[in-house]
CSV table of C-alpha atoms (C1' of nucleotides) in Angstrom, one decimal:
chain,number,residue,atom,x,y,z
A,1,UNK,CA,-164.5,39.2,-125.8
A,2,UNK,CA,-165.2,35.8,-124.4
A,3,UNK,CA,-161.7,34.8,-123.4
A,4,UNK,CA,-162.1,36.9,-120.3
A,5,UNK,CA,-165.4,35.1,-119.5
A,6,UNK,CA,-163.9,31.7,-120.0
A,7,UNK,CA,-161.2,32.7,-117.5
A,8,UNK,CA,-163.8,34.1,-115.0
A,9,UNK,CA,-165.8,30.9,-115.4
A,10,UNK,CA,-162.9,28.7,-114.5
A,11,UNK,CA,-161.8,30.9,-111.6
A,12,UNK,CA,-165.4,30.9,-110.3
A,13,UNK,CA,-164.8,27.3,-109.4
A,14,UNK,CA,-161.5,27.9,-107.6
A,15,UNK,CA,-158.4,30.0,-107.6
A,16,UNK,CA,-155.8,29.1,-110.1
A,17,UNK,CA,-152.5,30.2,-111.7
A,18,UNK,CA,-152.0,31.2,-115.4
A,19,UNK,CA,-150.4,27.9,-115.9
A,20,UNK,CA,-153.4,26.0,-114.5
A,21,UNK,CA,-155.7,27.9,-116.8
A,22,UNK,CA,-153.5,27.4,-119.7
A,23,UNK,CA,-153.6,23.6,-119.3
A,24,UNK,CA,-157.4,23.7,-119.1
A,25,UNK,CA,-157.5,25.7,-122.4
A,26,UNK,CA,-155.3,23.2,-124.0
A,27,UNK,CA,-157.3,20.2,-122.9
A,28,UNK,CA,-160.9,20.4,-121.9
A,29,UNK,CA,-161.7,23.8,-123.5
A,30,UNK,CA,-159.7,23.1,-126.6
A,31,UNK,CA,-162.7,22.4,-128.8
A,32,UNK,CA,-164.9,25.1,-127.3
A,33,UNK,CA,-162.7,28.1,-126.8
A,34,UNK,CA,-159.1,27.6,-127.7
A,35,UNK,CA,-156.6,30.1,-126.2
A,36,UNK,CA,-152.9,30.5,-126.2
A,37,UNK,CA,-150.5,30.9,-123.3
A,38,UNK,CA,-149.6,34.5,-124.2
A,39,UNK,CA,-153.3,35.4,-124.3
A,40,UNK,CA,-154.0,33.9,-120.8
A,41,UNK,CA,-151.2,35.8,-119.1
A,42,UNK,CA,-152.1,39.0,-120.8
A,43,UNK,CA,-155.7,38.7,-119.9
A,44,UNK,CA,-154.9,37.8,-116.3
A,45,UNK,CA,-153.1,41.2,-116.0
A,46,UNK,CA,-156.0,43.1,-117.6
A,47,UNK,CA,-158.6,41.3,-115.4
A,48,UNK,CA,-156.7,42.2,-112.3
A,49,UNK,CA,-156.3,45.8,-113.4
A,50,UNK,CA,-160.1,45.9,-114.0
A,51,UNK,CA,-160.8,44.5,-110.5
A,52,UNK,CA,-162.4,41.3,-111.6
A,53,UNK,CA,-159.6,39.2,-110.2
A,54,UNK,CA,-157.1,39.6,-107.4
A,55,UNK,CA,-153.7,38.1,-106.9
A,56,UNK,CA,-154.4,35.5,-104.1
A,57,UNK,CA,-151.1,33.9,-103.2
A,58,UNK,CA,-147.6,33.1,-104.5
A,59,UNK,CA,-146.0,29.7,-104.7
A,60,UNK,CA,-142.6,28.2,-105.7
A,61,UNK,CA,-141.1,29.0,-109.1
A,62,UNK,CA,-142.9,32.4,-109.2
A,63,UNK,CA,-146.3,30.7,-109.3
A,64,UNK,CA,-149.1,33.2,-108.8
A,65,UNK,CA,-152.6,32.3,-107.9
A,66,UNK,CA,-155.5,34.4,-108.9
A,67,UNK,CA,-159.0,34.5,-107.3
A,68,UNK,CA,-162.2,35.9,-108.7
A,69,UNK,CA,-163.7,39.0,-107.0
A,70,UNK,CA,-167.3,39.9,-106.4
A,71,UNK,CA,-167.3,42.2,-109.5
A,72,UNK,CA,-165.8,39.3,-111.4
A,73,UNK,CA,-168.7,37.1,-110.3
A,74,UNK,CA,-171.2,39.8,-111.3
A,75,UNK,CA,-169.6,40.1,-114.7
A,76,UNK,CA,-169.6,36.4,-115.3
A,77,UNK,CA,-173.3,36.1,-114.3
A,78,UNK,CA,-174.2,39.1,-116.5
A,79,UNK,CA,-172.4,37.6,-119.5
A,80,UNK,CA,-174.1,34.2,-119.0
A,81,UNK,CA,-177.7,35.5,-118.6
A,82,UNK,CA,-177.7,38.7,-120.6
A,83,UNK,CA,-175.3,38.5,-123.6
A,84,UNK,CA,-176.6,36.8,-126.7
A,85,UNK,CA,-174.2,34.1,-128.0
A,86,UNK,CA,-172.6,35.3,-131.2
A,87,UNK,CA,-172.5,33.9,-134.6
A,88,UNK,CA,-169.9,31.3,-135.4
A,89,UNK,CA,-167.5,31.2,-138.3
A,90,UNK,CA,-167.1,28.0,-140.2
A,91,UNK,CA,-164.5,27.8,-142.8
A,92,UNK,CA,-165.6,24.2,-143.5
A,93,UNK,CA,-169.0,25.4,-144.6
A,94,UNK,CA,-167.4,28.2,-146.5
A,95,UNK,CA,-165.7,25.7,-148.7
A,96,UNK,CA,-169.1,24.1,-149.4
A,97,UNK,CA,-170.2,27.4,-150.7
A,98,UNK,CA,-167.5,27.2,-153.3
A,99,UNK,CA,-167.6,23.5,-154.1
A,100,UNK,CA,-168.4,24.2,-157.8
A,101,UNK,CA,-165.0,25.9,-158.1
A,102,UNK,CA,-163.4,22.4,-157.9
A,103,UNK,CA,-163.8,19.4,-160.2
A,104,UNK,CA,-166.6,17.1,-159.1
A,105,UNK,CA,-164.1,14.5,-158.1
A,106,UNK,CA,-162.3,17.0,-155.8
A,107,UNK,CA,-165.6,18.3,-154.4
A,108,UNK,CA,-166.8,14.8,-153.5
A,109,UNK,CA,-163.4,14.0,-152.0
A,110,UNK,CA,-163.7,17.1,-149.8
A,111,UNK,CA,-167.1,16.0,-148.5
A,112,UNK,CA,-165.8,12.5,-147.8
A,113,UNK,CA,-162.9,14.1,-145.9
A,114,UNK,CA,-165.4,16.0,-143.8
A,115,UNK,CA,-167.3,12.9,-143.0
A,116,UNK,CA,-164.1,11.2,-141.9
A,117,UNK,CA,-163.1,14.1,-139.7
A,118,UNK,CA,-166.5,14.1,-138.0
A,119,UNK,CA,-166.4,10.3,-137.6
A,120,UNK,CA,-163.0,10.5,-136.0
A,121,UNK,CA,-164.0,13.2,-133.6
A,122,UNK,CA,-167.2,11.3,-132.7
A,123,UNK,CA,-165.1,8.2,-131.9
A,124,UNK,CA,-162.8,10.1,-129.7
A,125,UNK,CA,-165.7,11.5,-127.7
A,126,UNK,CA,-167.3,8.0,-127.3
A,127,UNK,CA,-164.0,6.7,-125.9
A,128,UNK,CA,-163.9,9.6,-123.5
A,129,UNK,CA,-167.5,8.9,-122.4
A,130,UNK,CA,-166.5,5.4,-121.4
A,131,UNK,CA,-163.4,6.5,-119.5
A,132,UNK,CA,-165.0,9.0,-117.2
A,133,UNK,CA,-167.0,8.1,-114.2
A,134,UNK,CA,-170.1,10.3,-114.3
A,135,UNK,CA,-172.2,11.2,-111.3
A,136,UNK,CA,-174.5,14.0,-110.4
A,137,UNK,CA,-172.1,16.6,-109.0
A,138,UNK,CA,-172.2,19.9,-110.9
A,139,UNK,CA,-169.0,19.5,-113.0
A,140,UNK,CA,-170.0,16.0,-114.0
A,141,UNK,CA,-173.4,17.3,-115.1
A,142,UNK,CA,-171.9,20.1,-117.2
A,143,UNK,CA,-169.5,17.6,-118.6
A,144,UNK,CA,-172.1,15.2,-119.8
A,145,UNK,CA,-174.2,18.0,-121.4
A,146,UNK,CA,-171.2,19.3,-123.4
A,147,UNK,CA,-170.1,15.8,-124.3
A,148,UNK,CA,-173.6,14.9,-125.5
A,149,UNK,CA,-173.6,18.1,-127.6
A,150,UNK,CA,-170.4,17.0,-129.2
A,151,UNK,CA,-171.7,13.5,-129.9
A,152,UNK,CA,-174.8,14.8,-131.6
A,153,UNK,CA,-172.9,17.4,-133.5
A,154,UNK,CA,-170.3,15.1,-134.9
A,155,UNK,CA,-172.9,12.5,-135.8
A,156,UNK,CA,-175.0,15.2,-137.6
A,157,UNK,CA,-171.9,16.4,-139.5
A,158,UNK,CA,-170.9,12.9,-140.6
A,159,UNK,CA,-174.5,12.1,-141.8
A,160,UNK,CA,-174.8,15.4,-143.6
A,161,UNK,CA,-171.4,15.0,-145.3
A,162,UNK,CA,-172.3,11.6,-146.6
A,163,UNK,CA,-175.6,12.7,-147.8
A,164,UNK,CA,-174.1,15.8,-149.4
A,165,UNK,CA,-171.5,13.7,-151.3
A,166,UNK,CA,-174.2,11.5,-152.7
A,167,UNK,CA,-176.3,14.5,-153.5
A,168,UNK,CA,-173.5,16.3,-155.2
A,169,UNK,CA,-172.8,13.3,-157.3
A,170,UNK,CA,-176.4,13.0,-158.3
A,171,UNK,CA,-176.8,16.7,-159.3
A,172,UNK,CA,-173.4,17.4,-160.8
A,173,UNK,CA,-172.5,13.9,-162.0
A,174,UNK,CA,-173.9,14.3,-165.5
A,175,UNK,CA,-171.7,17.4,-166.2
A,176,UNK,CA,-168.7,15.5,-164.8
A,177,UNK,CA,-169.3,12.4,-167.0
A,178,UNK,CA,-169.6,14.7,-170.0
A,179,UNK,CA,-166.3,16.1,-169.2
A,180,UNK,CA,-167.5,19.7,-168.7
A,181,UNK,CA,-165.5,21.5,-166.0
A,182,UNK,CA,-167.6,22.1,-162.9
A,183,UNK,CA,-166.9,25.8,-163.0
A,184,UNK,CA,-168.0,26.3,-166.5
A,185,UNK,CA,-170.4,29.2,-167.1
A,186,UNK,CA,-173.8,28.1,-165.9
A,187,UNK,CA,-177.0,28.6,-167.7
A,188,UNK,CA,-177.8,30.6,-164.6
A,189,UNK,CA,-180.9,32.7,-164.0
A,190,UNK,CA,-181.1,34.6,-160.8
A,191,UNK,CA,-182.1,32.4,-157.9
A,192,UNK,CA,-184.2,34.3,-155.4
A,193,UNK,CA,-183.5,37.0,-153.0
A,194,UNK,CA,-180.3,37.2,-150.9
A,195,UNK,CA,-180.7,35.3,-147.7
A,196,UNK,CA,-178.6,33.7,-145.0
A,197,UNK,CA,-176.9,30.5,-145.6
A,198,UNK,CA,-177.4,30.4,-149.3
A,199,UNK,CA,-175.1,31.4,-152.2
A,200,UNK,CA,-177.0,33.8,-154.3
A,201,UNK,CA,-176.3,34.5,-157.9
A,202,UNK,CA,-176.3,38.1,-158.6
A,203,UNK,CA,-177.7,39.7,-161.7
A,204,UNK,CA,-175.0,40.2,-164.3
A,205,UNK,CA,-174.3,43.8,-165.1
B,1,UNK,CA,-156.9,33.8,-142.8
B,2,UNK,CA,-160.1,32.7,-144.5
B,3,UNK,CA,-161.5,36.2,-145.3
B,4,UNK,CA,-159.2,36.3,-148.3
B,5,UNK,CA,-160.4,32.8,-149.4
B,6,UNK,CA,-164.0,33.8,-149.1
B,7,UNK,CA,-163.3,36.8,-151.3
B,8,UNK,CA,-161.3,34.6,-153.8
B,9,UNK,CA,-164.2,32.2,-153.8
B,10,UNK,CA,-166.7,34.8,-154.7
B,11,UNK,CA,-164.5,36.4,-157.4
B,12,UNK,CA,-163.9,33.0,-158.9
B,13,UNK,CA,-167.5,33.1,-160.0
B,14,UNK,CA,-167.3,36.6,-161.6
B,15,UNK,CA,-165.6,39.9,-161.2
B,16,UNK,CA,-167.1,42.2,-158.5
B,17,UNK,CA,-166.5,45.5,-156.7
B,18,UNK,CA,-165.9,45.9,-152.9
B,19,UNK,CA,-169.5,47.0,-152.6
B,20,UNK,CA,-170.8,43.8,-154.3
B,21,UNK,CA,-168.7,41.6,-152.1
B,22,UNK,CA,-169.8,43.5,-149.0
B,23,UNK,CA,-173.4,42.9,-149.7
B,24,UNK,CA,-172.8,39.2,-150.2
B,25,UNK,CA,-171.0,39.1,-146.8
B,26,UNK,CA,-174.0,40.8,-145.2
B,27,UNK,CA,-176.6,38.5,-146.7
B,28,UNK,CA,-175.8,35.1,-148.0
B,29,UNK,CA,-172.4,34.7,-146.1
B,30,UNK,CA,-173.6,36.3,-142.9
B,31,UNK,CA,-174.0,33.0,-141.0
B,32,UNK,CA,-171.0,31.3,-142.4
B,33,UNK,CA,-168.3,33.9,-142.5
B,34,UNK,CA,-169.3,37.4,-141.4
B,35,UNK,CA,-167.1,40.3,-142.5
B,36,UNK,CA,-167.2,44.1,-142.3
B,37,UNK,CA,-166.9,46.7,-145.0
B,38,UNK,CA,-163.5,47.9,-143.7
B,39,UNK,CA,-162.2,44.5,-143.8
B,40,UNK,CA,-163.3,43.9,-147.4
B,41,UNK,CA,-161.7,47.0,-148.8
B,42,UNK,CA,-158.5,46.5,-146.9
B,43,UNK,CA,-158.3,42.9,-148.1
B,44,UNK,CA,-159.0,43.8,-151.7
B,45,UNK,CA,-155.9,46.1,-151.6
B,46,UNK,CA,-153.8,43.3,-150.1
B,47,UNK,CA,-155.0,40.7,-152.5
B,48,UNK,CA,-154.2,43.0,-155.4
B,49,UNK,CA,-150.7,43.8,-154.1
B,50,UNK,CA,-150.1,40.0,-153.7
B,51,UNK,CA,-151.1,39.4,-157.3
B,52,UNK,CA,-154.2,37.2,-156.5
B,53,UNK,CA,-156.5,39.8,-157.9
B,54,UNK,CA,-156.3,42.5,-160.5
B,55,UNK,CA,-158.3,45.7,-161.0
B,56,UNK,CA,-160.5,45.0,-163.9
B,57,UNK,CA,-162.5,48.1,-164.7
B,58,UNK,CA,-163.8,51.3,-163.3
B,59,UNK,CA,-167.4,52.4,-163.3
B,60,UNK,CA,-169.5,55.4,-162.2
B,61,UNK,CA,-169.2,56.8,-158.6
B,62,UNK,CA,-165.6,55.5,-158.4
B,63,UNK,CA,-166.7,51.9,-158.6
B,64,UNK,CA,-163.8,49.5,-159.1
B,65,UNK,CA,-164.2,46.0,-160.3
B,66,UNK,CA,-161.7,43.3,-159.4
B,67,UNK,CA,-161.1,40.0,-161.2
B,68,UNK,CA,-159.3,36.9,-159.9
B,69,UNK,CA,-155.9,36.1,-161.5
B,70,UNK,CA,-154.5,32.6,-162.2
B,71,UNK,CA,-152.4,32.7,-159.0
B,72,UNK,CA,-155.7,33.6,-157.2
B,73,UNK,CA,-157.4,30.6,-158.6
B,74,UNK,CA,-154.4,28.4,-157.6
B,75,UNK,CA,-154.5,29.7,-154.1
B,76,UNK,CA,-158.3,29.2,-153.8
B,77,UNK,CA,-157.9,25.6,-155.0
B,78,UNK,CA,-155.0,25.0,-152.7
B,79,UNK,CA,-157.0,26.2,-149.7
B,80,UNK,CA,-160.0,24.1,-150.5
B,81,UNK,CA,-158.2,20.8,-151.1
B,82,UNK,CA,-155.2,21.1,-148.8
B,83,UNK,CA,-155.9,23.2,-145.8
B,84,UNK,CA,-157.6,21.5,-142.9
B,85,UNK,CA,-160.7,23.3,-141.7
B,86,UNK,CA,-160.0,24.9,-138.3
B,87,UNK,CA,-161.7,24.5,-135.0
B,88,UNK,CA,-164.6,26.7,-134.3
B,89,UNK,CA,-165.2,28.8,-131.2
B,90,UNK,CA,-168.6,28.6,-129.5
B,91,UNK,CA,-169.4,30.9,-126.7
B,92,UNK,CA,-172.9,29.3,-126.5
B,93,UNK,CA,-171.2,26.0,-125.5
B,94,UNK,CA,-168.7,27.8,-123.3
B,95,UNK,CA,-171.7,28.9,-121.2
B,96,UNK,CA,-172.8,25.3,-120.8
B,97,UNK,CA,-169.4,24.6,-119.3
B,98,UNK,CA,-170.2,27.0,-116.5
B,99,UNK,CA,-173.9,26.4,-116.0
B,100,UNK,CA,-173.4,25.4,-112.4
B,101,UNK,CA,-172.2,29.0,-111.7
B,102,UNK,CA,-175.9,30.0,-112.1
B,103,UNK,CA,-178.9,29.0,-110.0
B,104,UNK,CA,-180.7,26.0,-111.5
B,105,UNK,CA,-183.6,28.3,-112.6
B,106,UNK,CA,-181.3,30.5,-114.5
B,107,UNK,CA,-179.4,27.6,-116.0
B,108,UNK,CA,-182.6,25.9,-117.3
B,109,UNK,CA,-183.7,29.3,-118.6
B,110,UNK,CA,-180.5,29.6,-120.6
B,111,UNK,CA,-181.0,26.2,-122.1
B,112,UNK,CA,-184.6,27.1,-123.1
B,113,UNK,CA,-183.3,30.3,-124.6
B,114,UNK,CA,-180.9,28.3,-126.7
B,115,UNK,CA,-183.7,26.0,-127.9
B,116,UNK,CA,-185.8,29.0,-128.9
B,117,UNK,CA,-182.9,30.6,-130.8
B,118,UNK,CA,-182.3,27.4,-132.7
B,119,UNK,CA,-186.0,27.0,-133.4
B,120,UNK,CA,-186.3,30.5,-134.8
B,121,UNK,CA,-183.2,30.0,-137.0
B,122,UNK,CA,-184.6,26.7,-138.3
B,123,UNK,CA,-187.9,28.3,-139.1
B,124,UNK,CA,-186.2,31.1,-141.1
B,125,UNK,CA,-184.3,28.5,-143.1
B,126,UNK,CA,-187.4,26.6,-143.9
B,127,UNK,CA,-189.1,29.7,-145.2
B,128,UNK,CA,-186.1,30.4,-147.4
B,129,UNK,CA,-186.2,26.9,-148.7
B,130,UNK,CA,-189.7,27.5,-149.9
B,131,UNK,CA,-189.0,30.8,-151.5
B,132,UNK,CA,-186.1,29.7,-153.7
B,133,UNK,CA,-186.5,27.8,-156.9
B,134,UNK,CA,-183.9,25.1,-156.8
B,135,UNK,CA,-182.5,23.4,-159.9
B,136,UNK,CA,-179.3,21.6,-160.8
B,137,UNK,CA,-177.0,24.4,-161.7
B,138,UNK,CA,-173.8,24.7,-159.6
B,139,UNK,CA,-174.8,27.5,-157.4
B,140,UNK,CA,-178.2,26.0,-156.7
B,141,UNK,CA,-176.5,22.7,-155.7
B,142,UNK,CA,-174.1,24.5,-153.3
B,143,UNK,CA,-177.0,26.4,-151.9
B,144,UNK,CA,-179.1,23.4,-151.2
B,145,UNK,CA,-176.2,21.6,-149.5
B,146,UNK,CA,-175.4,24.6,-147.1
B,147,UNK,CA,-179.1,25.1,-146.5
B,148,UNK,CA,-179.6,21.4,-145.6
B,149,UNK,CA,-176.6,21.7,-143.2
B,150,UNK,CA,-178.3,24.6,-141.5
B,151,UNK,CA,-181.6,22.8,-141.2
B,152,UNK,CA,-179.9,19.8,-139.6
B,153,UNK,CA,-177.7,21.8,-137.4
B,154,UNK,CA,-180.5,24.0,-136.0
B,155,UNK,CA,-182.8,21.0,-135.5
B,156,UNK,CA,-180.0,19.2,-133.6
B,157,UNK,CA,-179.3,22.2,-131.4
B,158,UNK,CA,-183.0,22.6,-130.5
B,159,UNK,CA,-183.4,18.9,-129.6
B,160,UNK,CA,-180.2,18.9,-127.6
B,161,UNK,CA,-181.1,22.1,-125.7
B,162,UNK,CA,-184.5,20.6,-124.8
B,163,UNK,CA,-182.9,17.4,-123.7
B,164,UNK,CA,-180.3,19.2,-121.7
B,165,UNK,CA,-182.8,21.4,-119.9
B,166,UNK,CA,-184.7,18.2,-118.8
B,167,UNK,CA,-181.4,16.5,-117.9
B,168,UNK,CA,-180.2,19.4,-115.9
B,169,UNK,CA,-183.5,19.6,-114.0
B,170,UNK,CA,-183.2,15.8,-113.2
B,171,UNK,CA,-179.6,15.9,-112.0
B,172,UNK,CA,-179.5,19.2,-110.2
B,173,UNK,CA,-183.2,19.5,-109.3
B,174,UNK,CA,-182.8,17.9,-105.9
B,175,UNK,CA,-180.1,20.4,-104.8
B,176,UNK,CA,-182.3,23.2,-106.1
B,177,UNK,CA,-185.4,22.0,-104.1
B,178,UNK,CA,-183.3,21.8,-101.0
B,179,UNK,CA,-182.3,25.4,-101.4
B,180,UNK,CA,-178.6,24.6,-101.8
B,181,UNK,CA,-176.9,27.1,-104.2
B,182,UNK,CA,-175.9,25.4,-107.4
B,183,UNK,CA,-172.3,26.6,-107.1
B,184,UNK,CA,-171.8,25.3,-103.6
B,185,UNK,CA,-168.5,23.4,-103.0
B,186,UNK,CA,-169.0,20.0,-104.6
B,187,UNK,CA,-167.9,16.8,-102.9
B,188,UNK,CA,-165.6,16.6,-105.9
B,189,UNK,CA,-163.1,13.9,-106.5
B,190,UNK,CA,-161.0,14.1,-109.7
B,191,UNK,CA,-163.0,13.0,-112.7
B,192,UNK,CA,-160.8,11.3,-115.3
B,193,UNK,CA,-158.0,12.6,-117.5
B,194,UNK,CA,-158.2,16.0,-119.3
B,195,UNK,CA,-159.9,15.6,-122.7
B,196,UNK,CA,-161.7,17.7,-125.3
B,197,UNK,CA,-165.1,18.9,-124.7
B,198,UNK,CA,-165.3,18.1,-121.0
B,199,UNK,CA,-164.8,20.2,-118.0
B,200,UNK,CA,-162.3,18.4,-115.8
B,201,UNK,CA,-161.9,19.0,-112.2
B,202,UNK,CA,-158.3,19.4,-111.3
B,203,UNK,CA,-156.6,17.9,-108.3
B,204,UNK,CA,-156.7,20.4,-105.5
B,205,UNK,CA,-153.3,21.5,-104.3
C,1,DC,C1',-184.5,69.3,-154.2
C,2,DG,C1',-184.1,66.0,-150.7
C,3,DT,C1',-183.5,61.2,-149.6
C,4,DT,C1',-181.7,56.8,-150.5
C,5,DT,C1',-178.4,53.9,-152.4
C,6,DC,C1',-174.0,53.3,-154.2
C,7,DA,C1',-169.2,53.5,-153.4
C,8,DT,C1',-164.6,53.8,-151.2
C,9,DG,C1',-161.6,54.6,-147.9
C,10,DT,C1',-158.9,55.7,-143.0
C,11,DA,C1',-158.0,55.5,-138.0
C,12,DA,C1',-158.2,53.6,-133.5
C,13,DT,C1',-158.8,49.7,-130.8
C,14,DT,C1',-159.2,45.0,-129.4
C,15,DG,C1',-158.5,40.1,-130.0
C,16,DG,C1',-155.7,36.3,-131.4
C,17,DT,C1',-151.3,33.7,-133.1
C,18,DT,C1',-146.4,32.7,-133.3
C,19,DA,C1',-142.0,33.1,-131.7
C,20,DC,C1',-138.7,34.2,-128.4
C,21,DA,C1',-136.7,34.5,-123.7
C,22,DT,C1',-135.7,33.0,-119.1
C,23,DG,C1',-135.4,30.6,-115.0
C,24,DA,C1',-136.7,27.4,-110.9
C,25,DT,C1',-138.0,22.8,-109.3
C,26,DT,C1',-138.6,18.0,-109.7
C,27,DC,C1',-137.7,13.5,-111.4
C,28,DT,C1',-134.6,9.7,-113.0
D,1,DA,C1',-126.0,15.6,-114.1
D,2,DG,C1',-129.4,16.0,-117.5
D,3,DA,C1',-134.2,16.0,-119.0
D,4,DA,C1',-138.8,17.1,-118.2
D,5,DT,C1',-142.1,20.0,-116.2
D,6,DC,C1',-143.5,24.1,-114.0
D,7,DA,C1',-143.9,28.9,-114.5
D,8,DT,C1',-144.1,33.7,-116.3
D,9,DG,C1',-143.6,37.0,-119.4
D,10,DT,C1',-142.6,40.2,-124.0
D,11,DA,C1',-142.6,41.4,-129.0
D,12,DA,C1',-144.2,41.3,-133.5
D,13,DC,C1',-147.6,40.5,-136.4
D,14,DC,C1',-152.2,39.4,-138.3
D,15,DA,C1',-157.3,39.5,-138.0
D,16,DA,C1',-161.6,41.8,-136.8
D,17,DT,C1',-164.7,45.5,-135.0
D,18,DT,C1',-166.3,50.2,-134.6
D,19,DA,C1',-166.4,54.7,-135.8
D,20,DC,C1',-165.6,58.3,-138.8
D,21,DA,C1',-165.3,60.7,-143.3
D,22,DT,C1',-166.6,61.8,-147.9
D,23,DG,C1',-168.9,62.2,-152.2
D,24,DA,C1',-171.4,60.7,-156.6
D,25,DA,C1',-175.5,59.0,-158.9
D,26,DA,C1',-180.3,57.6,-158.9
D,27,DC,C1',-185.0,58.0,-157.5
D,28,DG,C1',-189.2,60.3,-156.2
DNA sequence: CGTTTCATGTAATTGGTTACATGATTCT
DNA sequence: AGAATCATGTAACCAATTACATGAAACG
């Protein structure tokens, strides 16, 4: 349950309203931890009930500001230093697992699409890097670290996807040229023990 | 809803029981799309009700095998070529956003921990690569592509984390040596427009 | 005969998405 | 006056996690 920690993290900097938080989720946190408006308001109520936040002040148009409490700060710190980051889900990589269920042409097109998406994201981050004035204050430091992660990640994904498209063509190209459907029954022996990150053919029964 | 597509993808290769699928989710798919036993059995029922699977045969111990139908194959194909992969959540990166809420020592320790985790994963994948006999059949090709993604991704993460630890020390080290708490009120002007992947300081009210 | 593995399911809870509903203030 | 923005909330549904429950077959 990291939504609550994302909110605690934001409120550790300064008090804010649900609306403020929501905008942050839609913009700067969108690619790291997306969250919806309903979720934010709901979680604000829960966090307050649990004593991690307190309602700080009221403004015009029913605006309510929330501030983090000491137990909130404790919980944020605990999460950051003690909890192990969890595994991520990637439906993009899931598709790669099943590439042979498509024709070779479709499969290679998918990989090119991935390369394009990564390249576009990379470009967007580079433009952002230019636009912002970076200095050495804490938020600026965090920002540069996450941005650099994004730049390296998108570059890696684009390179991988281009390599993979080429590799796929090389390995599966012959079958394609001979007109055999990609998903045709393979000669298939068992390939090794089950292990993370690798589709493993199971022994037929 | 990609669990259903993961299951369709597996069943597109060959019929299987809930138990078979479950093992695949626990082993080869664990780092791409984790799923639990309850989820698998529940989704099998739904997929059958929706006509994307059919119960194929029964075995000993109540074992039930399911096979993909033509509409199941259609849906799998549609998902692979038409649906855009969705954004991922990363609570590891979320923590980076909030690094300045820790002391510099804790922050650098977190980054070193990340480097270690990435290095361990990388090592595991390299051992796997050795163990498996790769050839050019479809599953082997998919397997090598996903494995290579994993190798590049873990290498990138380790390098980034080591760089980030050094960078954090450089930028925040002075404040640390002077005994100022990392989370002390920053001089903070507004830094640029809100944008993906970057913590943005909002104008104070 | 006892343990492990195979095998399927249900129930309760939490987390996340989409859609709906409503109204005040500010800006042009 | 009308549009845009600010601002909060609810309801319904879908996805995911954890825990519980049960029993048959195979293995030693």
